[in-house]
Short mmCIF file of C-alpha atoms in Angstrom, two decimals:
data_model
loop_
_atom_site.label_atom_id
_atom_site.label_comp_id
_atom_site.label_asym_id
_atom_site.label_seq_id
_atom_site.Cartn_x
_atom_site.Cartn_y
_atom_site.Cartn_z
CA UNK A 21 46.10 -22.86 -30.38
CA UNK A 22 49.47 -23.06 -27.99
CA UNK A 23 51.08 -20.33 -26.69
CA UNK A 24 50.62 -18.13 -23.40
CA UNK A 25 48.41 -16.36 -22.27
CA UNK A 26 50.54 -13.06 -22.55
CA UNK A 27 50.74 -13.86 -26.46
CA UNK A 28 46.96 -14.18 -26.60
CA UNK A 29 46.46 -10.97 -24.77
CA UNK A 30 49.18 -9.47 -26.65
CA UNK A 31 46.75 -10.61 -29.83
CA UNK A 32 43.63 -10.09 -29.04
CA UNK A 33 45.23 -6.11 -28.08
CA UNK A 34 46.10 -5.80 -31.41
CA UNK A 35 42.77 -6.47 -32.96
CA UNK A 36 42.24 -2.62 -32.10
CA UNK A 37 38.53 -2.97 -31.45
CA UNK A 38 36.68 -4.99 -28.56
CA UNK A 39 39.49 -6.05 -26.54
CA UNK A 40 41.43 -3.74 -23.74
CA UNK A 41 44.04 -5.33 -21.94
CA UNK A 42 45.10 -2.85 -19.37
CA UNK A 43 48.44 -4.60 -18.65
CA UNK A 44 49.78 -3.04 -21.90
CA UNK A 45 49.50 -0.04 -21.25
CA UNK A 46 51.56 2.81 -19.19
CA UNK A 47 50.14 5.32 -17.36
CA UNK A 48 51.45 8.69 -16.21
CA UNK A 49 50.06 11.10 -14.22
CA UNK A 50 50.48 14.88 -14.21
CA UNK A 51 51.59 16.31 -10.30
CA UNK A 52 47.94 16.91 -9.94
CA UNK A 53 47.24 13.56 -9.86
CA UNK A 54 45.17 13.87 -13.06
CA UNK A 55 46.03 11.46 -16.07
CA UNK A 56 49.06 12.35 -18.22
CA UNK A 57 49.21 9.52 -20.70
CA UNK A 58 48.52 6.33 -21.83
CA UNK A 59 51.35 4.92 -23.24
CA UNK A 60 51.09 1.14 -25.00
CA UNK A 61 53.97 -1.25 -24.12
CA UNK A 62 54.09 -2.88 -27.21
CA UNK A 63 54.63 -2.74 -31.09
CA UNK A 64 50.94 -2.92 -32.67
CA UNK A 65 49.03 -2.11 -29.66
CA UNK A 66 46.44 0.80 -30.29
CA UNK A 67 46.80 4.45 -28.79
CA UNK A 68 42.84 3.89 -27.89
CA UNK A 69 40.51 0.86 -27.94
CA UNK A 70 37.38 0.96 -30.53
CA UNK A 71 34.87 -0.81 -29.51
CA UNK A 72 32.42 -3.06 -31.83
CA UNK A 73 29.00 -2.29 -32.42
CA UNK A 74 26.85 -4.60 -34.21
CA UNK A 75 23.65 -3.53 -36.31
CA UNK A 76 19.99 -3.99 -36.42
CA UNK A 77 20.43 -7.41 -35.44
CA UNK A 78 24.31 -8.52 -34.49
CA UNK A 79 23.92 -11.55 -36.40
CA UNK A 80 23.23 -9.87 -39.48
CA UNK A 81 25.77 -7.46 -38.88
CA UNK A 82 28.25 -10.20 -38.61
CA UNK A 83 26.96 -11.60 -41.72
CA UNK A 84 27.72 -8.44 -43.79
CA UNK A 85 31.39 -8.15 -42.34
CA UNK A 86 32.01 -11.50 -42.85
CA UNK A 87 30.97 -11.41 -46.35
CA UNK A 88 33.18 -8.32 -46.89
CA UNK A 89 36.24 -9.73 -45.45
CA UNK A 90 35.91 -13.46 -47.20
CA UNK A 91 35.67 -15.60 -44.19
CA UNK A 92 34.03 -18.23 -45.64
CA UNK A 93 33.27 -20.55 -42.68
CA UNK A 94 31.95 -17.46 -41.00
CA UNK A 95 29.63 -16.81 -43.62
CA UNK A 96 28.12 -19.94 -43.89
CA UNK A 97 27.54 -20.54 -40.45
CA UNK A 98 25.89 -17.14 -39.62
CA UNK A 99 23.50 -18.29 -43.11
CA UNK A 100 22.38 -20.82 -40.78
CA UNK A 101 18.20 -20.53 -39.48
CA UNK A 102 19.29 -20.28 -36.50
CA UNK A 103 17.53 -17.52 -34.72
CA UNK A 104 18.96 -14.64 -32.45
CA UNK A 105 17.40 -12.87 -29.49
CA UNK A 106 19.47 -12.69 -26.89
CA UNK A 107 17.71 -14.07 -23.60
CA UNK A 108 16.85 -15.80 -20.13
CA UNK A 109 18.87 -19.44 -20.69
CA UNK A 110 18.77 -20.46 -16.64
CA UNK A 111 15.56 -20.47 -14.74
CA UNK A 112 16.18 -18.98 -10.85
CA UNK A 113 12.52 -19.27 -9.30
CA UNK A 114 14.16 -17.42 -5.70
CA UNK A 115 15.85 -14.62 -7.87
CA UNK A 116 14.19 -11.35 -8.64
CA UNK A 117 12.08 -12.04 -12.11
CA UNK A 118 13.84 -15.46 -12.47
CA UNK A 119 10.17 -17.33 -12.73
CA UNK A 120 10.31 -15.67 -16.33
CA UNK A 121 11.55 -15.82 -19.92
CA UNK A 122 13.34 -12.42 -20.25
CA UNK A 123 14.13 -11.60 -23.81
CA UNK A 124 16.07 -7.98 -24.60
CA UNK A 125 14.10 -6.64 -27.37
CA UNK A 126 16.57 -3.42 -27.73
CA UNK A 127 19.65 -1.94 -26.73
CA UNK A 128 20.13 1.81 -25.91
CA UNK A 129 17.45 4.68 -26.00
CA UNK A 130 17.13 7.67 -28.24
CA UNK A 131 16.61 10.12 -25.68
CA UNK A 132 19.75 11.18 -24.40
CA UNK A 133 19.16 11.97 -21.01
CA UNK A 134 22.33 13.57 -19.88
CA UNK A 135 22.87 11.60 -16.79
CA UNK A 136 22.46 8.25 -18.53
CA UNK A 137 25.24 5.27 -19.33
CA UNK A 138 22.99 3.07 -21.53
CA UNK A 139 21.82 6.13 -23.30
CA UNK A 140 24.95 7.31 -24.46
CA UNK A 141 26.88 4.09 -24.05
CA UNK A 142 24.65 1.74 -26.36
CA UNK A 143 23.99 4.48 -28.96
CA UNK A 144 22.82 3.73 -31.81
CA UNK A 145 19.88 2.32 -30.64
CA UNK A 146 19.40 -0.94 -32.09
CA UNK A 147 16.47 -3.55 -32.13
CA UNK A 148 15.82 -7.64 -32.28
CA UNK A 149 13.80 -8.28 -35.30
CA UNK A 150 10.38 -9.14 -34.32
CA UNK A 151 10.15 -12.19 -35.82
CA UNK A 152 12.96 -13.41 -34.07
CA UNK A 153 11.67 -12.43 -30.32
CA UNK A 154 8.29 -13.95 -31.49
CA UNK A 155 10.31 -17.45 -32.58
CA UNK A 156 12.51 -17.42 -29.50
CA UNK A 157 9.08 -16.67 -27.39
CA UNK A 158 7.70 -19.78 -28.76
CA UNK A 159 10.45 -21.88 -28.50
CA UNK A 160 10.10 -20.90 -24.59
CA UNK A 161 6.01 -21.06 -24.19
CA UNK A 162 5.83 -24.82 -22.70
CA UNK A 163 8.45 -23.81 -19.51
CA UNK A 164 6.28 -20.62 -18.62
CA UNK A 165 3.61 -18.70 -19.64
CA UNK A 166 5.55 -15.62 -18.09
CA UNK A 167 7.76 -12.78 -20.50
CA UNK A 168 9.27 -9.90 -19.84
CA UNK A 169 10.70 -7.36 -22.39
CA UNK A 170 13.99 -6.27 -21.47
CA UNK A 171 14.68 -2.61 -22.81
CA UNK A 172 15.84 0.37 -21.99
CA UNK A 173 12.96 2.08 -24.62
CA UNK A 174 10.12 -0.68 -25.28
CA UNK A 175 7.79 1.52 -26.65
CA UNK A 176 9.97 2.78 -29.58
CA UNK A 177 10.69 -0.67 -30.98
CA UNK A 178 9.01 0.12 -34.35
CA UNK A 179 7.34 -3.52 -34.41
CA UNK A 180 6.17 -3.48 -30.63
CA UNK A 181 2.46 -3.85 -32.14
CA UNK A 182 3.34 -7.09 -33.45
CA UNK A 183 5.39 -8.21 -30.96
CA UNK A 184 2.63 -7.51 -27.87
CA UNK A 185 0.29 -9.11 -30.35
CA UNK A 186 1.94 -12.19 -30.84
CA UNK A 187 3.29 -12.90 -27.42
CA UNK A 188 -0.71 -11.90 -26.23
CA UNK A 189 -2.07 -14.95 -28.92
CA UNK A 190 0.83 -17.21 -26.90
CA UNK A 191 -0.93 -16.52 -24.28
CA UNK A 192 1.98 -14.78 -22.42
CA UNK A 193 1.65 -13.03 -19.38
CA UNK A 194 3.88 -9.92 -20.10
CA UNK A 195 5.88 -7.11 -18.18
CA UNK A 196 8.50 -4.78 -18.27
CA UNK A 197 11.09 -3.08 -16.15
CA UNK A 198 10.40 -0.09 -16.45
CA UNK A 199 8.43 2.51 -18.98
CA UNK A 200 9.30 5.77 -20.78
CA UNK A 201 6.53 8.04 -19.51
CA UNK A 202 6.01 9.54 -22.87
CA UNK A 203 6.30 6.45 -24.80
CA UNK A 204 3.17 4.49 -23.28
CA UNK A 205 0.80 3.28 -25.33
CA UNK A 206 -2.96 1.75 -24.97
CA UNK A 207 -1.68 -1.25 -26.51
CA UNK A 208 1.16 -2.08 -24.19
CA UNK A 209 -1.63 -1.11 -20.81
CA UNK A 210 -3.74 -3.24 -22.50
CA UNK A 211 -1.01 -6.12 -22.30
CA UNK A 212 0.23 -5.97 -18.81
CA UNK A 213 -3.76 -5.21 -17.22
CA UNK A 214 -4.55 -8.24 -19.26
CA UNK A 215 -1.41 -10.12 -17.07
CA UNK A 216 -2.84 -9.12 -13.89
CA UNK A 217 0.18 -6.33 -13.52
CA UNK A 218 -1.15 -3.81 -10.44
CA UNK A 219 2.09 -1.80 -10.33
CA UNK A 220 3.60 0.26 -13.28
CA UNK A 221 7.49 1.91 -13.13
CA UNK A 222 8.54 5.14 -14.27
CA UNK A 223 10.93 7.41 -14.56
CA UNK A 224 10.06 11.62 -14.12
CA UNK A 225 13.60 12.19 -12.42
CA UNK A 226 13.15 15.06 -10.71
CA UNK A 227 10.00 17.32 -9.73
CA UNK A 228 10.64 20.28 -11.63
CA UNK A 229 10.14 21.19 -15.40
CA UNK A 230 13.22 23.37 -15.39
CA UNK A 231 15.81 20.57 -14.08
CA UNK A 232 14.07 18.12 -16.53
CA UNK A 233 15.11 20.05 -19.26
CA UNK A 234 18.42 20.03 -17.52
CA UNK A 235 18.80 16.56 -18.08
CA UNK A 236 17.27 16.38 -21.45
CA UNK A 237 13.70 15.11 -20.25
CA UNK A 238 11.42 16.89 -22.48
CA UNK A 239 8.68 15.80 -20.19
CA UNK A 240 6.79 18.38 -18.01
CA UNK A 241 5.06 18.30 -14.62
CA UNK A 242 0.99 18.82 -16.59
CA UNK A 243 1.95 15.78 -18.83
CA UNK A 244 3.13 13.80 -16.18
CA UNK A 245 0.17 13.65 -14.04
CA UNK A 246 -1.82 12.84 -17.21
CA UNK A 247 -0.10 10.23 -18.42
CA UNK A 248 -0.05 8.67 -15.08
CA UNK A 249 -4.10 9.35 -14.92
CA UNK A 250 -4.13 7.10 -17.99
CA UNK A 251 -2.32 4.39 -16.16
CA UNK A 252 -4.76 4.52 -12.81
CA UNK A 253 -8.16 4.70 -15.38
CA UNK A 254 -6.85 1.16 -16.11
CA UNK A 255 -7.61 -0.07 -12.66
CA UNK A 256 -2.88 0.14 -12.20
CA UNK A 257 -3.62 2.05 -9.40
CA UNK A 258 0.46 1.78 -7.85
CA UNK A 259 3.26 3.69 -9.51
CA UNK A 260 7.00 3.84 -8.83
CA UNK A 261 8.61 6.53 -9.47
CA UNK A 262 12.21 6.61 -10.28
CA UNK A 263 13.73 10.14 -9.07
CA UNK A 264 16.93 11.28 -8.13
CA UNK A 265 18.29 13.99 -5.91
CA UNK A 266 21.80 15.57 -5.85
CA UNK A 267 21.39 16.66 -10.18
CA UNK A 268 23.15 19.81 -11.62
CA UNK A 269 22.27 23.03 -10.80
CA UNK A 270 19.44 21.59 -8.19
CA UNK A 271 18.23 23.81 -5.63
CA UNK A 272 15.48 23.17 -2.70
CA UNK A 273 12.97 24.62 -4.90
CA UNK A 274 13.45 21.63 -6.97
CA UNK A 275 12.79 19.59 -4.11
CA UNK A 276 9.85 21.56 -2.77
CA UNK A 277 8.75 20.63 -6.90
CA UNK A 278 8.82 17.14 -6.49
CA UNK A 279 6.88 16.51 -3.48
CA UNK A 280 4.03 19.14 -4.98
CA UNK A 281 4.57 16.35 -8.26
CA UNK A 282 4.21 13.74 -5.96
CA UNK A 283 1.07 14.81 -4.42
CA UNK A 284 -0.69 15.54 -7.45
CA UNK A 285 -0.13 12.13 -8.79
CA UNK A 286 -1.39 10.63 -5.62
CA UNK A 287 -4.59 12.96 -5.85
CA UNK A 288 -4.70 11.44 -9.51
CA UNK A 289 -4.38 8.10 -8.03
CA UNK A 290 -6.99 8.32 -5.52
CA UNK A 291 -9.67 10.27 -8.20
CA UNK A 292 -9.34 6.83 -10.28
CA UNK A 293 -9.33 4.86 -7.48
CA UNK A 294 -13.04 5.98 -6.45
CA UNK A 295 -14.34 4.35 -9.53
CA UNK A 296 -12.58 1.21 -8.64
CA UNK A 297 -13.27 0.64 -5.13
CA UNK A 298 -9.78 0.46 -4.02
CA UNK A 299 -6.44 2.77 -3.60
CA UNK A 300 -2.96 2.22 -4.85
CA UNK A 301 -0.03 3.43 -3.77
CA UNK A 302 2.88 6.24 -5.31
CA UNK A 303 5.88 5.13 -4.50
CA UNK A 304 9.19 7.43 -4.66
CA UNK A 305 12.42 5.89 -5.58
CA UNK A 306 14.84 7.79 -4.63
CA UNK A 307 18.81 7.67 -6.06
CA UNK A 308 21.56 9.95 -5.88
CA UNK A 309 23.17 11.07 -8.45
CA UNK A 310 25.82 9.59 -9.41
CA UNK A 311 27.97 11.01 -12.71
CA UNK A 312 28.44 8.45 -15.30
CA UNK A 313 31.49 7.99 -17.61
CA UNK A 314 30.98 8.70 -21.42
CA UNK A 315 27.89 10.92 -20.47
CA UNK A 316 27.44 14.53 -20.98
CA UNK A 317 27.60 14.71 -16.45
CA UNK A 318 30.70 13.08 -16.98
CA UNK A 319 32.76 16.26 -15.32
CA UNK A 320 30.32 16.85 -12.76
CA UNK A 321 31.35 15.91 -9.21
CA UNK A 322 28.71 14.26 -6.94
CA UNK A 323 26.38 16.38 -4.56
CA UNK A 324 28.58 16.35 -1.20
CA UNK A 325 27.86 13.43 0.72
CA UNK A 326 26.83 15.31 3.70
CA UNK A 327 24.55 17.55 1.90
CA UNK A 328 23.34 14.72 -0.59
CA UNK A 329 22.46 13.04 2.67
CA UNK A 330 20.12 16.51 3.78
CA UNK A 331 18.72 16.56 0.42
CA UNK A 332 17.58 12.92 0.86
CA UNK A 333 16.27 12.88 4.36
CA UNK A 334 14.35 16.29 3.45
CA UNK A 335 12.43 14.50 0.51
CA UNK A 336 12.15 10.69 2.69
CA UNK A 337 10.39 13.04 5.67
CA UNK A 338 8.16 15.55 3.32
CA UNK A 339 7.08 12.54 1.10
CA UNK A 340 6.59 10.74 3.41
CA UNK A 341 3.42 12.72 5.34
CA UNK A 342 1.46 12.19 2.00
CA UNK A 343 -1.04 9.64 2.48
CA UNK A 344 -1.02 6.63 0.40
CA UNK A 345 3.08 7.22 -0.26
CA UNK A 346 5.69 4.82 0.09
CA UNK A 347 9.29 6.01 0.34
CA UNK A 348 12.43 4.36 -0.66
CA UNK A 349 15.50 5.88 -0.28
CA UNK A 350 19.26 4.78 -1.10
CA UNK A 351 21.60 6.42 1.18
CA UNK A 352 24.14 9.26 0.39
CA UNK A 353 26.34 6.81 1.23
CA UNK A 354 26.24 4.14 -1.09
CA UNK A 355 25.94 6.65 -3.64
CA UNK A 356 29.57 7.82 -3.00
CA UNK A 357 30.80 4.49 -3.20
CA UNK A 358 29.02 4.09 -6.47
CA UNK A 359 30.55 7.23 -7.84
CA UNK A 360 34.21 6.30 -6.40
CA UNK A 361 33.60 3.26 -8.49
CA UNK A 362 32.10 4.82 -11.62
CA UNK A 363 34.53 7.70 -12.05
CA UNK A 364 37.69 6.35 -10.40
CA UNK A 365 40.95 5.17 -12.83
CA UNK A 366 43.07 1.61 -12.08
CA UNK A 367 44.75 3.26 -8.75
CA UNK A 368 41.51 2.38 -7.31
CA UNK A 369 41.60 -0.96 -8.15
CA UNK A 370 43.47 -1.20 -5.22
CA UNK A 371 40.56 -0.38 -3.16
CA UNK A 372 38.50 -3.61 -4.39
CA UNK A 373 41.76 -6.06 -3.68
CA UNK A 374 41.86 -4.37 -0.35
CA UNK A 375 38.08 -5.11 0.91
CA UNK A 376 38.37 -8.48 -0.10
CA UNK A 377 41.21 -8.54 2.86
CA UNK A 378 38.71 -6.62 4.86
CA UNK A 379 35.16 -8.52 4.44
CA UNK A 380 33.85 -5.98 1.88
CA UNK A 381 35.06 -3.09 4.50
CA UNK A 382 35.22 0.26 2.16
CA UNK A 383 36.55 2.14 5.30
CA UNK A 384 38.96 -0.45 6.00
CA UNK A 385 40.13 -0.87 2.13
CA UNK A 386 40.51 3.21 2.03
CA UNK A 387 42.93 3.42 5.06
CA UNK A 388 45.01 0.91 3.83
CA UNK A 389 45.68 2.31 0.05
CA UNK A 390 45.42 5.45 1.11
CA UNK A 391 42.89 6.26 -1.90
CA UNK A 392 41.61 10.17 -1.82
CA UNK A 393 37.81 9.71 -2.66
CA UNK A 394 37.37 13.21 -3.23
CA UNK A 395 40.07 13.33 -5.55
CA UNK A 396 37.87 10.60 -8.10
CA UNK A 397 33.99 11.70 -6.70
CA UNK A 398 33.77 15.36 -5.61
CA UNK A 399 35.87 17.79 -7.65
CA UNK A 400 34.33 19.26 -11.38
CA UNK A 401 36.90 18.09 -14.01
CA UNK A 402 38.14 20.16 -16.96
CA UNK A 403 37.34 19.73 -20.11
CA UNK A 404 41.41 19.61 -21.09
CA UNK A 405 41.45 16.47 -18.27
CA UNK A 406 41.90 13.25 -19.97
CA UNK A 407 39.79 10.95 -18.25
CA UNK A 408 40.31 7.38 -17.27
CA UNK A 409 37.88 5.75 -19.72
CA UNK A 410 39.03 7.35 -22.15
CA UNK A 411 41.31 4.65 -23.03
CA UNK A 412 38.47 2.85 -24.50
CA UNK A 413 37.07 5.11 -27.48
CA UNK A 414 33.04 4.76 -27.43
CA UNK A 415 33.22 6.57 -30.87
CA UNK A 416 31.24 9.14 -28.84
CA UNK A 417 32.49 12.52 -30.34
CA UNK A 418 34.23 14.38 -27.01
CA UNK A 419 32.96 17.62 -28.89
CA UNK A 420 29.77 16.79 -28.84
CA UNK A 421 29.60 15.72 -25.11
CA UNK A 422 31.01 18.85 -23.97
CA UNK A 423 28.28 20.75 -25.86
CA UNK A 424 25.57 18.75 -24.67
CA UNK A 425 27.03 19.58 -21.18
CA UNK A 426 27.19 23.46 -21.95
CA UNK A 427 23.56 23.01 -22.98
CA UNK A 428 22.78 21.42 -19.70
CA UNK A 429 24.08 24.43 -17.95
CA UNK A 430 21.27 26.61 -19.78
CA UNK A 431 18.51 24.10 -19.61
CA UNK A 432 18.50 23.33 -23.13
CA UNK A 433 17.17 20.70 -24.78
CA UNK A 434 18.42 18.27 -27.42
CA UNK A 435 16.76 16.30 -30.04
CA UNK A 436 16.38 12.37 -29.68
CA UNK A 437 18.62 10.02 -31.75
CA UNK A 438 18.99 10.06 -34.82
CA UNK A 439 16.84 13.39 -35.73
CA UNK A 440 17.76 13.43 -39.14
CA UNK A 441 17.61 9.86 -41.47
CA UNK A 442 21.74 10.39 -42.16
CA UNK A 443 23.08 11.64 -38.53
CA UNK A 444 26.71 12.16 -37.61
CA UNK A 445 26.11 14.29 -35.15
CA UNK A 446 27.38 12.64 -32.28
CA UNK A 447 30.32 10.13 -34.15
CA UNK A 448 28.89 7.08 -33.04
CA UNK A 449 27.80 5.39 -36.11
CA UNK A 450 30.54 6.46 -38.47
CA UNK A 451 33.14 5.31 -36.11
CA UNK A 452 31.48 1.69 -35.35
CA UNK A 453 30.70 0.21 -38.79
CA UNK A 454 27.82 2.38 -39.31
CA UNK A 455 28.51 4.85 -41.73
CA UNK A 456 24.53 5.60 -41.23
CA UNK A 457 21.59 4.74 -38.49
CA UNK A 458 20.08 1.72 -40.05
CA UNK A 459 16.67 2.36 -42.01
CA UNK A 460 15.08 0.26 -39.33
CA UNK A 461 16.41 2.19 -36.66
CA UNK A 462 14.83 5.97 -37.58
CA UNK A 463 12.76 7.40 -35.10
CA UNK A 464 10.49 10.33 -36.01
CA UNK A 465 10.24 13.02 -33.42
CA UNK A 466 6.72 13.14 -31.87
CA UNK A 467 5.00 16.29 -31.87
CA UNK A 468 5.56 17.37 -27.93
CA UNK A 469 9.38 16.51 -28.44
CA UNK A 470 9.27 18.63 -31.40
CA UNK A 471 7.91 21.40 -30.23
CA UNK A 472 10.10 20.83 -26.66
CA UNK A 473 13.64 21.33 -29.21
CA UNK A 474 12.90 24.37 -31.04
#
């Protein structure tokens, strides 16, 4: 409506929540280096940014807040039939899964694995209403008989049983990214070995039941190999295995764990695979790690990349001599530039206009600005540091990551989210419109999770 852009950032700034416009804001640093302040330029503009979190589904949590504030318009356009499921709206045959409709059935997990962004990041967990993945599904059946579920958790959508069911009577061919190992159920096998699916993806982490509970994976190395054994008697005879290397308080003997883990789920594999005629293949994944902001690793500095690299090339070369094992490793280098990336404040923005001078050269881009890497990747920060992201306030309770990060230091576990039906444990929904988890939303704690917490 007229005016500049400046006056629409300034604006949109003001709004408090969902907008960060890092031009109005001053930062100062302490002679450490470390962040001092930030300072806002102008009248109105918040000390922090909220951000805006909608509910079950956002376009009924629109609905309420327009209804509350009296936007009229609003209202009666939201009231509309119209359905919401947020999903594929460009075909790309050549691109990875792009000969599929890909609808997001949920957003965050429950779990809180301590090393995770979309855990901690997209809490609450929230879900699409069935009905409205089922409509959107059907709306999409005569370009492709293809779906896949986009979710960081499928199996705790609390209406996955009708939404396998009716995307199974479309005759949908379904998959998914990636599974929860203790979340899979008959139902959903059923699904993908009825769409011809020979490979399966999960996620054990790490090889030992000690550094699982480091990371809040109440998973242990006996269940594991079982619930993999379930997969192969299916006739999924390949697995992938996400795992990382490089974790808190790792030593070798957690290494030495996850090639033993390795080997029994191949032995598992190949036990299944006599009944079928055929052998699959177990293949390793393996990922630095790489600390995450707004996460409970958040003041962790990343394995050194020279012994992140020994760590690596130990597991590539010992997984490796297990038969029917394919190994695929990212490199301890890529990992550092990941974490210079992930943890780094605006100074390294300079880095990124740099390398677009130097055809994507990091080496090039570092010399130039003079950047210390170390400095933003490889020191542990304090817990009196304020940290670059901060700026932006995830309503995530800094109390309550520090604790979870004590608790990592012990190997202590935490319960999933919520635990209780009224939680404000963490700050999240109190400080994002949700003065409780939605009804909808409630997960009740299986019996090995349970029992994993006391």
């Amino acid at each position: 409506e007229g005016g500049t852009k400046e006056e629409l950032l300034l604006k949109l700034a003001r709004v408090g929540r969902g907008f960060y416009v890092p031009s109005l804001y001053e930062v100062t640093y302490n002679a450490d280096g470390t962040i001092e302040a930030y300072t806002p330029k102008a009248e109105g503009v918040p000390a922090s940014v909220g951000r805006i979190v909608a509910a079950e589904n956002p376009k009924e949590g629109s609905l309420r807040r327009a209804i509350r504030r009296g936007d009229a318009d609003i209202v009666e356009k939201l009231k509309e039939a119209e359905v919401f499921a947020p999903s594929t709206i460009i075909f790309a045959p050549e691109a990875e899964m792009g000969d599929r409709f890909l609808v997001e059935i949920s957003r965050g997990c429950s779990q809180g694995c301590r090393f995770c962004w979309a855990g901690f990041n997209y809490w609450p967990p929230r879900v699409v209403p069935a009905r409205d993945i089922l409509a959107k599904a059907a709306e999409w059946r005569g370009r492709t008989d293809k779906i896949g579920l986009v979710s960081t958790a499928v199996c705790d959508h609390p209406e996955i049983s009708e939404i396998l069911s009716g995307l199974r009577g479309m005759g949908y061919r379904i998959s998914v990214s990636s599974l929860r190992l203790d979340q899979i159920e008959d139902e959903l096998l059923d699904a993908l070995v009825e769409s011809g699916d020979q490979q399966i993806a999960v996620a054990p982490e790490t090889g030992s039941d000690r550094l699982r509970k480091v990371i809040n994976k109440n998973l242990t190395n006996d269940e594991i190999v079982d619930i993999c054994g379930a997969v192969f008697d299916r006739g999924m005879l390949t697995v992938k295995l996400y795992m990382m290397a490089g974790l808190p308080t790792e030593t070798d003997e957690d290494l030495e764990a996850m090639v033993e883990l390795v080997a029994r789920i191949k032995d598992r594999m190949l036990e299944a695979g006599r009944r079928f005629g055929r052998a699959g293949k177990i293949i390793p994944a393996l990922n630095g790690f790489v600390p995450k902001p707004n996460t409970p690793f958040q003041w962790e500095p990343i394995c050194e990349e020279r012994e992140l690299k020994r760590r690596l090339k130990w597991l590539s070369k010992n997984l490796a001599r297990i038969p029917n094992v394919e190994v695929r490793v990212m490199s301890s280098r890529i990992a550092h530039e990941q974490a210079l990336f992930s943890s780094g404040d605006r100074r390294v923005a300079r880095v990124i206009e740099a390398m677009t001078r130097h055809r994507d050269d990091l080496g090039a881009a570092l010399r130039e600005t003079g950047i210390d890497v170390g400095f933003h990747t490889s020191r542990a920060r304090s817990y009196d540091e304020v940290l670059p992201w901060e700026i932006v306030d995830s309503g995530m309770g800094r109390p309550f990551l520090e604790k979870e990060h004590t608790r990592a230091q012990v190997a202590r576990s935490t319960a999933p989210c919520p635990s209780v039906d009224t939680c404000t444990r963490c700050g999240v929904c109190p400080t994002t419109w949700l003065a409780a988890a939605p009804a909808g939303l409630i997960q009740l704690q299986g019996s090995k999770v349970a029992v994993a917490t006391a």
